């Protein structure tokens, strides 16, 4: 069994706004093993990104506040480190790729300087060494004529090439964990496939662990070993990827999978949709947050919010409903 490189326990994050308290992350717990890829899936606003930003203490404070929890990385709780200690973790040991590279890159600083900044800060290289390392990194992620592109600015790169630059920056210090926050969402399908293949290749070559955040279960199928499904700031299902796709047990996961088109032509049917609106995170969940949208809701769902429980080997769901009944009701 591979050792754990990250273990998150009972993470709670709130945002205190003029409209009220936003319950963004509500007692989230999970772990990441050495060298594995963990998918975190859910619709926009479910708490995926805020969970990761909380772990790295990148949420704005105020209005954000990490109320409780721990994030143990290599034996140290990231939530208790000083800001100075965190500087040597971010980028060097845990790196993050963000969704939109154009807003992540500084538009008035050359690509070469932005990539070199990481290795100068964390690896103590000379300017000449940093330049060579930058060329090597840009070549590794598939940017042609890398040495000639060091003086270019972000607007001179396409969207796919900018995302490759972000990957180069993330990998510059050979981190133990790479967090990819929907890195292909703004790209066309062909470039998406290229970026995913590139990250898989680099993962296998470098042996790093990956947390891949997405709303697209289709991407996770060929990428991750385990999947965490989030809804309204809670984890509602957690299983190995093959088990989740073959035997989804939470009505929300069943709905998500039902909305995916099949390419094999089997079980031809209309795509499913999840009725209703996303939850209001200004309201603290005193019952199952998915109850207003669930086709299999029962009376107990309105009385108590379920905790995660085992329904199989390493397969957990947070649901009060009989699973077989849920499958029949949702599929009807």
mmCIF file of C-alpha atoms in Angstrom:
data_model
loop_
_atom_site.group_PDB
_atom_site.id
_atom_site.type_symbol
_atom_site.label_atom_id
_atom_site.label_comp_id
_atom_site.label_asym_id
_atom_site.label_seq_id
_atom_site.Cartn_x
_atom_site.Cartn_y
_atom_site.Cartn_z
ATOM 1 C CA UNK A 1 0.000 0.000 0.000
ATOM 2 C CA UNK A 2 1.471 3.354 -1.087
ATOM 3 C CA UNK A 3 2.231 5.876 1.677
ATOM 4 C CA UNK A 4 -0.017 8.916 2.017
ATOM 5 C CA UNK A 5 1.507 12.212 0.919
ATOM 6 C CA UNK A 6 -1.514 14.299 1.939
ATOM 7 C CA UNK A 7 -4.259 13.685 4.477
ATOM 8 C CA UNK A 8 -7.075 16.203 4.916
ATOM 9 C CA UNK A 9 -9.358 15.864 7.943
ATOM 10 C CA UNK A 10 -12.598 17.706 8.744
ATOM 11 C CA UNK A 11 -11.772 20.824 6.710
ATOM 12 C CA UNK A 12 -14.302 23.648 7.168
ATOM 13 C CA UNK A 13 -14.077 26.957 5.291
ATOM 14 C CA UNK A 14 -16.506 29.870 5.505
ATOM 15 C CA UNK A 15 -16.808 33.229 3.741
ATOM 16 C CA UNK A 16 -18.254 36.091 5.767
ATOM 17 C CA UNK A 17 -20.029 38.418 3.320
ATOM 18 C CA UNK A 18 -22.556 41.270 3.654
ATOM 19 C CA UNK A 19 -25.252 38.843 2.432
ATOM 20 C CA UNK A 20 -24.401 36.274 5.113
ATOM 21 C CA UNK A 21 -22.065 33.369 5.834
ATOM 22 C CA UNK A 22 -21.208 31.203 2.826
ATOM 23 C CA UNK A 23 -20.740 27.587 3.926
ATOM 24 C CA UNK A 24 -18.232 26.742 1.205
ATOM 25 C CA UNK A 25 -16.485 23.629 2.601
ATOM 26 C CA UNK A 26 -18.195 21.524 5.256
ATOM 27 C CA UNK A 27 -16.094 18.916 7.036
ATOM 28 C CA UNK A 28 -14.237 17.513 4.028
ATOM 29 C CA UNK A 29 -11.837 14.581 4.630
ATOM 30 C CA UNK A 30 -9.775 12.633 2.075
ATOM 31 C CA UNK A 31 -6.240 11.423 1.439
ATOM 32 C CA UNK A 32 -3.816 11.262 -1.475
ATOM 33 C CA UNK A 33 -1.380 8.393 -1.917
ATOM 34 C CA UNK A 34 2.109 8.701 -3.311
ATOM 35 C CA UNK A 35 2.076 8.695 -7.120
ATOM 36 C CA UNK A 36 -1.717 8.384 -7.523
ATOM 37 C CA UNK A 37 -4.192 10.636 -9.292
ATOM 38 C CA UNK A 38 -7.284 11.651 -7.332
ATOM 39 C CA UNK A 39 -10.234 13.196 -9.151
ATOM 40 C CA UNK A 40 -12.457 15.723 -7.379
ATOM 41 C CA UNK A 41 -15.732 16.149 -9.253
ATOM 42 C CA UNK A 42 -18.818 18.305 -8.869
ATOM 43 C CA UNK A 43 -20.757 21.197 -10.350
ATOM 44 C CA UNK A 44 -19.624 24.818 -10.129
ATOM 45 C CA UNK A 45 -19.797 26.174 -6.588
ATOM 46 C CA UNK A 46 -19.624 22.766 -4.865
ATOM 47 C CA UNK A 47 -16.395 23.608 -3.019
ATOM 48 C CA UNK A 48 -13.789 21.781 -5.141
ATOM 49 C CA UNK A 49 -11.469 24.715 -5.729
ATOM 50 C CA UNK A 50 -12.023 26.305 -2.317
ATOM 51 C CA UNK A 51 -10.969 23.034 -0.694
ATOM 52 C CA UNK A 52 -7.640 23.087 -2.525
ATOM 53 C CA UNK A 53 -7.096 26.815 -1.997
ATOM 54 C CA UNK A 54 -7.790 26.305 1.707
ATOM 55 C CA UNK A 55 -5.166 23.556 1.928
ATOM 56 C CA UNK A 56 -2.574 25.942 0.475
ATOM 57 C CA UNK A 57 -4.015 28.858 2.500
ATOM 58 C CA UNK A 58 -4.645 30.884 -0.650
ATOM 59 C CA UNK A 59 -8.186 32.004 0.136
ATOM 60 C CA UNK A 60 -8.501 35.755 0.847
ATOM 61 C CA UNK A 61 -8.758 36.410 4.594
ATOM 62 C CA UNK A 62 -11.113 38.218 5.083
ATOM 63 C CA UNK A 63 -13.766 37.421 3.898
ATOM 64 C CA UNK A 64 -12.623 33.782 3.945
ATOM 65 C CA UNK A 65 -11.750 31.876 7.089
ATOM 66 C CA UNK A 66 -10.614 28.294 7.657
ATOM 67 C CA UNK A 67 -12.692 27.428 10.707
ATOM 68 C CA UNK A 68 -11.135 24.065 11.516
ATOM 69 C CA UNK A 69 -9.459 20.969 10.131
ATOM 70 C CA UNK A 70 -5.989 19.788 9.241
ATOM 71 C CA UNK A 71 -4.052 19.133 6.041
ATOM 72 C CA UNK A 72 -1.073 16.921 6.841
ATOM 73 C CA UNK A 73 1.623 16.952 4.166
ATOM 74 C CA UNK A 74 4.831 14.991 4.758
ATOM 75 C CA UNK A 75 4.128 14.935 8.487
ATOM 76 C CA UNK A 76 3.354 18.661 8.834
ATOM 77 C CA UNK A 77 -0.050 20.346 9.105
ATOM 78 C CA UNK A 78 -0.142 22.979 6.358
ATOM 79 C CA UNK A 79 -2.864 24.886 8.210
ATOM 80 C CA UNK A 80 -0.501 25.493 11.140
ATOM 81 C CA UNK A 81 2.626 26.520 9.232
ATOM 82 C CA UNK A 82 3.796 30.123 9.273
ATOM 83 C CA UNK A 83 3.529 32.178 6.082
ATOM 84 C CA UNK A 84 7.303 31.948 5.661
ATOM 85 C CA UNK A 85 7.249 28.146 5.989
ATOM 86 C CA UNK A 86 4.395 27.938 3.458
ATOM 87 C CA UNK A 87 6.472 29.838 0.879
ATOM 88 C CA UNK A 88 8.810 26.875 0.709
ATOM 89 C CA UNK A 89 5.920 24.433 0.232
ATOM 90 C CA UNK A 90 3.926 26.280 -2.420
ATOM 91 C CA UNK A 91 5.455 25.844 -5.846
ATOM 92 C CA UNK A 92 8.373 23.740 -4.635
ATOM 93 C CA UNK A 93 6.590 20.782 -3.003
ATOM 94 C CA UNK A 94 2.929 21.370 -3.908
ATOM 95 C CA UNK A 95 2.246 23.111 -7.213
ATOM 96 C CA UNK A 96 -1.066 24.270 -8.674
ATOM 97 C CA UNK A 97 -2.268 24.848 -12.231
ATOM 98 C CA UNK A 98 -5.209 27.228 -12.466
ATOM 99 C CA UNK A 99 -8.140 27.236 -14.853
ATOM 100 C CA UNK A 100 -7.357 30.346 -16.909
ATOM 101 C CA UNK A 101 -3.667 30.760 -17.776
ATOM 102 C CA UNK A 102 -4.185 34.284 -19.157
ATOM 103 C CA UNK A 103 -5.198 35.589 -15.738
ATOM 104 C CA UNK A 104 -2.552 33.486 -13.956
ATOM 105 C CA UNK A 105 0.358 34.795 -16.024
ATOM 106 C CA UNK A 106 1.599 38.370 -15.621
ATOM 107 C CA UNK A 107 0.900 40.090 -18.973
ATOM 108 C CA UNK A 108 3.867 42.511 -18.733
ATOM 109 C CA UNK A 109 6.588 40.012 -17.771
ATOM 110 C CA UNK A 110 8.174 37.679 -20.314
ATOM 111 C CA UNK A 111 7.458 33.968 -20.221
ATOM 112 C CA UNK A 112 11.126 33.216 -19.594
ATOM 113 C CA UNK A 113 11.263 35.373 -16.476
ATOM 114 C CA UNK A 114 8.030 33.958 -15.075
ATOM 115 C CA UNK A 115 9.162 30.343 -15.401
ATOM 116 C CA UNK A 116 12.685 31.111 -14.149
ATOM 117 C CA UNK A 117 11.329 32.884 -11.061
ATOM 118 C CA UNK A 118 10.315 29.547 -9.521
ATOM 119 C CA UNK A 119 13.736 27.910 -9.784
ATOM 120 C CA UNK A 120 15.558 31.060 -8.702
ATOM 121 C CA UNK A 121 13.357 31.255 -5.597
ATOM 122 C CA UNK A 122 13.282 27.619 -4.560
ATOM 123 C CA UNK A 123 16.357 25.928 -6.057
ATOM 124 C CA UNK A 124 18.942 28.699 -5.645
ATOM 125 C CA UNK A 125 20.146 28.519 -9.248
ATOM 126 C CA UNK A 126 22.216 31.180 -10.954
ATOM 127 C CA UNK A 127 20.651 33.248 -13.766
ATOM 128 C CA UNK A 128 22.431 31.110 -16.365
ATOM 129 C CA UNK A 129 21.317 27.858 -14.743
ATOM 130 C CA UNK A 130 17.744 29.141 -14.444
ATOM 131 C CA UNK A 131 17.730 30.039 -18.147
ATOM 132 C CA UNK A 132 18.846 26.540 -19.131
ATOM 133 C CA UNK A 133 16.298 24.981 -16.775
ATOM 134 C CA UNK A 134 13.546 27.188 -18.263
ATOM 135 C CA UNK A 135 14.419 26.118 -21.804
ATOM 136 C CA UNK A 136 14.418 22.485 -20.681
ATOM 137 C CA UNK A 137 11.015 22.842 -19.002
ATOM 138 C CA UNK A 138 9.388 24.603 -21.956
ATOM 139 C CA UNK A 139 10.749 21.952 -24.314
ATOM 140 C CA UNK A 140 9.471 19.196 -22.008
ATOM 141 C CA UNK A 141 5.903 20.513 -22.190
ATOM 142 C CA UNK A 142 6.018 20.691 -25.982
ATOM 143 C CA UNK A 143 6.755 24.336 -26.781
ATOM 144 C CA UNK A 144 8.822 24.377 -30.002
ATOM 145 C CA UNK A 145 11.946 26.542 -30.284
ATOM 146 C CA UNK A 146 11.804 27.167 -26.546
ATOM 147 C CA UNK A 147 15.051 29.165 -26.433
ATOM 148 C CA UNK A 148 13.624 31.649 -28.950
ATOM 149 C CA UNK A 149 10.379 32.117 -26.983
ATOM 150 C CA UNK A 150 11.865 33.183 -23.633
ATOM 151 C CA UNK A 151 11.467 36.873 -24.460
ATOM 152 C CA UNK A 152 7.835 36.547 -25.590
ATOM 153 C CA UNK A 153 4.891 37.777 -23.532
ATOM 154 C CA UNK A 154 1.765 35.731 -22.632
ATOM 155 C CA UNK A 155 -0.400 37.385 -25.312
ATOM 156 C CA UNK A 156 1.982 36.025 -27.959
ATOM 157 C CA UNK A 157 1.065 32.448 -27.014
ATOM 158 C CA UNK A 158 -2.148 30.579 -27.842
ATOM 159 C CA UNK A 159 -4.427 29.369 -25.039
ATOM 160 C CA UNK A 160 -3.030 25.847 -25.223
ATOM 161 C CA UNK A 161 0.560 27.094 -25.227
ATOM 162 C CA UNK A 162 -0.121 29.348 -22.232
ATOM 163 C CA UNK A 163 -1.454 26.350 -20.344
ATOM 164 C CA UNK A 164 1.714 24.449 -21.250
ATOM 165 C CA UNK A 165 3.718 27.328 -19.778
ATOM 166 C CA UNK A 166 1.681 27.015 -16.561
ATOM 167 C CA UNK A 167 2.459 23.297 -16.472
ATOM 168 C CA UNK A 168 6.159 24.058 -16.978
ATOM 169 C CA UNK A 169 6.048 26.500 -14.058
ATOM 170 C CA UNK A 170 4.244 23.955 -11.873
ATOM 171 C CA UNK A 171 6.799 21.233 -12.648
ATOM 172 C CA UNK A 172 9.881 23.466 -12.368
ATOM 173 C CA UNK A 173 10.805 22.274 -8.864
ATOM 174 C CA UNK A 174 9.646 18.645 -9.270
ATOM 175 C CA UNK A 175 6.808 18.855 -6.705
ATOM 176 C CA UNK A 176 5.454 15.830 -4.840
ATOM 177 C CA UNK A 177 1.860 16.965 -5.533
ATOM 178 C CA UNK A 178 0.382 18.722 -8.556
ATOM 179 C CA UNK A 179 -3.073 20.266 -8.135
ATOM 180 C CA UNK A 180 -4.783 20.850 -11.483
ATOM 181 C CA UNK A 181 -7.850 23.087 -11.125
ATOM 182 C CA UNK A 182 -9.884 22.485 -14.301
ATOM 183 C CA UNK A 183 -6.814 23.239 -16.448
ATOM 184 C CA UNK A 184 -8.503 22.318 -19.744
ATOM 185 C CA UNK A 185 -11.906 23.995 -19.327
ATOM 186 C CA UNK A 186 -11.091 27.067 -21.446
ATOM 187 C CA UNK A 187 -9.478 25.030 -24.246
ATOM 188 C CA UNK A 188 -10.966 23.352 -27.300
ATOM 189 C CA UNK A 189 -11.405 19.583 -27.289
ATOM 190 C CA UNK A 190 -8.269 18.771 -29.307
ATOM 191 C CA UNK A 191 -6.024 20.893 -27.081
ATOM 192 C CA UNK A 192 -7.738 19.449 -23.981
ATOM 193 C CA UNK A 193 -6.725 15.944 -25.055
ATOM 194 C CA UNK A 194 -3.139 17.067 -25.696
ATOM 195 C CA UNK A 195 -2.836 18.709 -22.258
ATOM 196 C CA UNK A 196 -4.301 15.648 -20.486
ATOM 197 C CA UNK A 197 -1.947 13.297 -22.343
ATOM 198 C CA UNK A 198 0.985 15.576 -21.488
ATOM 199 C CA UNK A 199 0.177 15.603 -17.771
ATOM 200 C CA UNK A 200 -0.296 11.811 -17.729
ATOM 201 C CA UNK A 201 3.056 11.342 -19.427
ATOM 202 C CA UNK A 202 4.810 13.707 -17.003
ATOM 203 C CA UNK A 203 3.079 12.047 -14.022
ATOM 204 C CA UNK A 204 4.315 8.624 -15.065
ATOM 205 C CA UNK A 205 7.819 9.924 -15.747
ATOM 206 C CA UNK A 206 8.207 12.014 -12.574
ATOM 207 C CA UNK A 207 6.145 9.870 -10.177
ATOM 208 C CA UNK A 208 4.241 12.801 -8.666
ATOM 209 C CA UNK A 209 0.749 12.602 -7.181
ATOM 210 C CA UNK A 210 -2.039 14.608 -8.836
ATOM 211 C CA UNK A 211 -5.314 16.090 -7.630
ATOM 212 C CA UNK A 212 -7.442 16.846 -10.699
ATOM 213 C CA UNK A 213 -10.414 19.151 -10.102
ATOM 214 C CA UNK A 214 -13.156 19.068 -12.733
ATOM 215 C CA UNK A 215 -16.896 19.104 -13.365
ATOM 216 C CA UNK A 216 -16.424 16.589 -16.201
ATOM 217 C CA UNK A 217 -16.625 12.933 -15.181
ATOM 218 C CA UNK A 218 -15.604 11.977 -18.705
ATOM 219 C CA UNK A 219 -12.093 13.391 -18.194
ATOM 220 C CA UNK A 220 -11.606 11.573 -14.899
ATOM 221 C CA UNK A 221 -12.435 8.138 -16.348
ATOM 222 C CA UNK A 222 -9.084 7.677 -18.054
ATOM 223 C CA UNK A 223 -6.996 9.757 -15.673
ATOM 224 C CA UNK A 224 -7.663 9.000 -11.989
ATOM 225 C CA UNK A 225 -7.467 5.975 -9.701
ATOM 226 C CA UNK A 226 -9.998 7.308 -7.166
ATOM 227 C CA UNK A 227 -12.831 9.838 -7.360
ATOM 228 C CA UNK A 228 -14.329 12.176 -4.770
ATOM 229 C CA UNK A 229 -17.753 13.593 -5.678
ATOM 230 C CA UNK A 230 -18.661 16.882 -3.970
ATOM 231 C CA UNK A 231 -21.980 18.664 -3.588
ATOM 232 C CA UNK A 232 -22.754 21.827 -1.575
ATOM 233 C CA UNK A 233 -19.379 21.719 0.159
ATOM 234 C CA UNK A 234 -19.754 18.065 1.239
ATOM 235 C CA UNK A 235 -18.265 14.835 -0.075
ATOM 236 C CA UNK A 236 -21.246 12.720 -1.140
ATOM 237 C CA UNK A 237 -19.417 9.772 -2.721
ATOM 238 C CA UNK A 238 -15.865 8.431 -2.689
ATOM 239 C CA UNK A 239 -14.717 5.323 -4.562
ATOM 240 C CA UNK A 240 -12.185 3.815 -6.935
ATOM 241 C CA UNK A 241 -12.808 5.154 -10.425
ATOM 242 C CA UNK A 242 -13.805 1.784 -11.944
ATOM 243 C CA UNK A 243 -16.163 1.078 -9.053
ATOM 244 C CA UNK A 244 -17.762 4.525 -9.300
ATOM 245 C CA UNK A 245 -18.484 4.240 -13.011
ATOM 246 C CA UNK A 246 -19.692 0.632 -12.800
ATOM 247 C CA UNK A 247 -21.696 1.009 -9.605
ATOM 248 C CA UNK A 248 -22.567 4.617 -8.661
ATOM 249 C CA UNK A 249 -24.453 4.638 -5.360
ATOM 250 C CA UNK A 250 -25.400 8.267 -4.666
ATOM 251 C CA UNK A 251 -28.334 9.799 -6.588
ATOM 252 C CA UNK A 252 -26.239 12.867 -7.469
ATOM 253 C CA UNK A 253 -23.448 10.737 -8.953
ATOM 254 C CA UNK A 254 -26.030 8.686 -10.843
ATOM 255 C CA UNK A 255 -27.430 11.926 -12.263
ATOM 256 C CA UNK A 256 -23.978 13.168 -13.288
ATOM 257 C CA UNK A 257 -23.156 9.913 -15.063
ATOM 258 C CA UNK A 258 -26.587 9.883 -16.688
ATOM 259 C CA UNK A 259 -25.829 13.243 -18.298
ATOM 260 C CA UNK A 260 -22.745 11.884 -20.099
ATOM 261 C CA UNK A 261 -23.198 10.790 -23.741
ATOM 262 C CA UNK A 262 -22.051 7.247 -24.551
ATOM 263 C CA UNK A 263 -19.803 6.637 -27.541
ATOM 264 C CA UNK A 264 -20.224 2.857 -27.683
ATOM 265 C CA UNK A 265 -23.855 2.985 -28.815
ATOM 266 C CA UNK A 266 -25.051 0.670 -26.050
ATOM 267 C CA UNK A 267 -28.043 1.418 -23.849
ATOM 268 C CA UNK A 268 -29.248 4.173 -26.165
ATOM 269 C CA UNK A 269 -31.323 6.662 -24.173
ATOM 270 C CA UNK A 270 -31.949 10.329 -23.718
ATOM 271 C CA UNK A 271 -29.392 12.161 -21.620
ATOM 272 C CA UNK A 272 -30.573 12.656 -18.056
ATOM 273 C CA UNK A 273 -30.727 16.007 -16.341
ATOM 274 C CA UNK A 274 -30.674 16.904 -12.647
ATOM 275 C CA UNK A 275 -33.764 18.960 -11.930
ATOM 276 C CA UNK A 276 -33.848 22.010 -9.697
ATOM 277 C CA UNK A 277 -31.284 24.640 -8.835
ATOM 278 C CA UNK A 278 -27.886 24.457 -7.113
ATOM 279 C CA UNK A 279 -28.052 24.783 -3.319
ATOM 280 C CA UNK A 280 -27.945 28.108 -1.500
ATOM 281 C CA UNK A 281 -24.686 27.999 0.459
ATOM 282 C CA UNK A 282 -25.845 30.890 2.638
ATOM 283 C CA UNK A 283 -28.079 28.354 4.354
ATOM 284 C CA UNK A 284 -26.415 25.902 6.726
ATOM 285 C CA UNK A 285 -27.278 22.330 5.747
ATOM 286 C CA UNK A 286 -29.556 20.876 8.440
ATOM 287 C CA UNK A 287 -30.806 18.137 6.093
ATOM 288 C CA UNK A 288 -29.412 16.426 3.003
ATOM 289 C CA UNK A 289 -28.382 19.271 0.670
ATOM 290 C CA UNK A 290 -29.344 17.211 -2.401
ATOM 291 C CA UNK A 291 -32.855 16.455 -1.097
ATOM 292 C CA UNK A 292 -34.620 19.299 -3.013
ATOM 293 C CA UNK A 293 -33.326 17.887 -6.330
ATOM 294 C CA UNK A 294 -33.381 14.159 -5.567
ATOM 295 C CA UNK A 295 -35.856 11.859 -7.317
ATOM 296 C CA UNK A 296 -35.526 9.310 -4.499
ATOM 297 C CA UNK A 297 -35.937 11.598 -1.502
ATOM 298 C CA UNK A 298 -37.561 10.116 1.625
ATOM 299 C CA UNK A 299 -38.807 11.799 4.798
ATOM 300 C CA UNK A 300 -35.599 11.181 6.750
ATOM 301 C CA UNK A 301 -33.623 13.139 4.123
ATOM 302 C CA UNK A 302 -35.348 16.337 5.354
ATOM 303 C CA UNK A 303 -34.559 15.590 8.994
ATOM 304 C CA UNK A 304 -30.831 14.894 9.067
ATOM 305 C CA UNK A 305 -27.798 15.345 6.822
ATOM 306 C CA UNK A 306 -26.231 11.889 6.287
ATOM 307 C CA UNK A 307 -22.581 11.170 7.045
ATOM 308 C CA UNK A 308 -20.374 9.124 4.738
ATOM 309 C CA UNK A 309 -20.850 5.377 5.226
ATOM 310 C CA UNK A 310 -19.270 2.324 3.636
ATOM 311 C CA UNK A 311 -21.352 0.526 0.991
ATOM 312 C CA UNK A 312 -18.518 -1.578 -0.394
ATOM 313 C CA UNK A 313 -14.767 -2.000 -0.261
ATOM 314 C CA UNK A 314 -13.370 1.560 -0.113
ATOM 315 C CA UNK A 315 -16.703 2.845 -1.425
ATOM 316 C CA UNK A 316 -18.498 5.499 0.641
ATOM 317 C CA UNK A 317 -21.682 7.506 0.135
ATOM 318 C CA UNK A 318 -23.576 10.101 2.157
ATOM 319 C CA UNK A 319 -27.182 9.052 1.546
ATOM 320 C CA UNK A 320 -30.165 7.737 3.511
ATOM 321 C CA UNK A 321 -31.888 6.141 0.518
ATOM 322 C CA UNK A 322 -31.833 2.446 -0.367
ATOM 323 C CA UNK A 323 -29.394 2.367 -3.260
ATOM 324 C CA UNK A 324 -31.248 -0.074 -5.512
ATOM 325 C CA UNK A 325 -34.420 1.966 -5.146
ATOM 326 C CA UNK A 326 -32.457 5.141 -5.954
ATOM 327 C CA UNK A 327 -31.124 3.635 -9.160
ATOM 328 C CA UNK A 328 -34.601 2.594 -10.301
ATOM 329 C CA UNK A 329 -36.190 5.926 -9.397
ATOM 330 C CA UNK A 330 -33.520 8.075 -11.103
ATOM 331 C CA UNK A 331 -33.386 5.908 -14.241
ATOM 332 C CA UNK A 332 -37.169 5.771 -14.672
#
